[in-house]
Structures are given as C-alpha cells and as structure tokens.
Coordinates of C-alpha atoms in Angstrom, one line a residue:
M1 CA -38.0 -47.9 -48.8
A2 CA -35.9 -49.1 -51.6
A3 CA -32.8 -47.6 -49.9
E4 CA -33.3 -49.9 -46.6
Q5 CA -34.0 -53.0 -48.7
E6 CA -30.8 -52.3 -50.5
R7 CA -28.6 -51.8 -47.6
H8 CA -30.2 -55.1 -46.3
N9 CA -29.3 -56.8 -49.0
E10 CA -25.5 -55.3 -49.2
A11 CA -25.2 -56.5 -45.2
V12 CA -26.5 -59.9 -46.3
G13 CA -23.9 -60.4 -48.8
V14 CA -21.2 -59.5 -46.7
L15 CA -22.5 -61.9 -43.9
Q16 CA -22.7 -64.4 -46.5
T17 CA -19.0 -63.7 -47.8
L18 CA -18.0 -63.4 -44.1
D19 CA -19.4 -67.1 -43.6
G20 CA -18.2 -68.7 -46.6
R21 CA -14.6 -68.1 -45.8
K22 CA -12.0 -70.5 -43.6
A23 CA -11.3 -68.9 -40.1
S24 CA -7.8 -68.0 -40.3
G25 CA -5.2 -68.2 -37.4
F26 CA -5.7 -64.7 -36.5
Y27 CA -9.2 -65.3 -35.7
W28 CA -8.5 -68.2 -33.5
Y29 CA -5.9 -65.8 -31.9
L30 CA -8.6 -63.4 -31.2
T31 CA -11.0 -65.9 -29.7
V32 CA -8.8 -67.5 -27.8
L33 CA -7.8 -64.2 -26.3
A34 CA -11.2 -62.8 -25.5
C35 CA -12.0 -66.1 -23.9
V36 CA -9.1 -66.2 -21.6
G37 CA -9.5 -62.1 -20.8
G38 CA -13.3 -62.9 -20.1
F39 CA -12.2 -65.4 -17.5
L40 CA -9.5 -63.6 -16.0
F41 CA -11.6 -60.5 -15.5
G42 CA -14.5 -62.8 -13.9
Y43 CA -11.9 -64.6 -11.7
D44 CA -10.4 -61.1 -10.7
T45 CA -13.7 -59.8 -9.9
S46 CA -14.9 -63.0 -7.6
V47 CA -11.6 -62.3 -5.8
V48 CA -12.2 -58.6 -5.0
G49 CA -15.9 -59.4 -4.3
S50 CA -15.5 -61.8 -1.8
V51 CA -13.0 -59.9 0.1
L52 CA -15.6 -57.1 0.4
N53 CA -16.6 -59.2 3.6
F54 CA -13.6 -58.3 5.2
I55 CA -13.6 -54.4 4.9
P56 CA -14.1 -53.3 8.8
Y57 CA -16.0 -50.2 7.3
N58 CA -19.8 -49.5 6.7
L59 CA -19.6 -48.4 3.0
S60 CA -22.8 -47.3 1.2
D61 CA -23.2 -49.3 -2.4
L62 CA -22.3 -46.5 -4.3
A63 CA -18.7 -46.7 -2.3
T64 CA -18.4 -50.3 -2.6
G65 CA -19.1 -50.5 -6.4
Y66 CA -16.2 -47.9 -6.8
L67 CA -13.9 -49.9 -4.7
V68 CA -14.2 -52.9 -6.4
A69 CA -14.3 -51.3 -10.0
G70 CA -11.4 -49.4 -8.5
A71 CA -9.5 -52.5 -7.3
S72 CA -10.0 -54.3 -10.9
S73 CA -9.0 -51.5 -13.2
V74 CA -5.9 -50.2 -11.1
R75 CA -4.3 -53.3 -11.1
R76 CA -4.3 -53.5 -15.0
P77 CA -1.8 -50.8 -15.6
A78 CA 0.8 -51.9 -13.1
R79 CA 0.9 -55.5 -14.7
S80 CA 2.2 -53.9 -18.0
A81 CA 4.0 -51.1 -16.9
P82 CA 7.7 -51.7 -18.0
G83 CA 10.1 -53.6 -15.9
R84 CA 7.7 -55.3 -14.3

C-alpha cells in the first residue's frame, strides 16, 4: 500500500513538472502533425467508404472491412516510396 502511494506521488510530481514547462516548438509541431494526420486519415476513409456503394459484388461484412482497410493502408507506402 505504501509503495502504491509513493508511485502515485511520483506520478503527480512528474505531471506537475510537465505542466509547469512552456510548450516548445517541437510539441506544437507534433500536435499539428497529429491533427493533420487524423484529418487526412478520416478523409481517406470516407472516400473509400463512399465508393463501396459502386462495387458490383455482394461482399460479406468481413470482406468489405478487409477491402476498406486494405485500400487505406496500401496507399500509404506507395506515397512515400522513393522516386514518387
């Protein structure tokens, strides 16, 4: 019980230390990068999801999920490949 209380006090001390620091440019960069990445991922998923109505096959739920996940994840490495 005493060890748990000590860990809790250490965690609170770390949080107070971090809260007391001024946010540097690196933290703002990471914040903006995460926001833009989340927006683009959501946009990409909505585009792929809207195309599902035009697929001429009767796919199961599993196959539809696999198609959407595959279309969203396969495009990522192609964009970052050398020479593109």
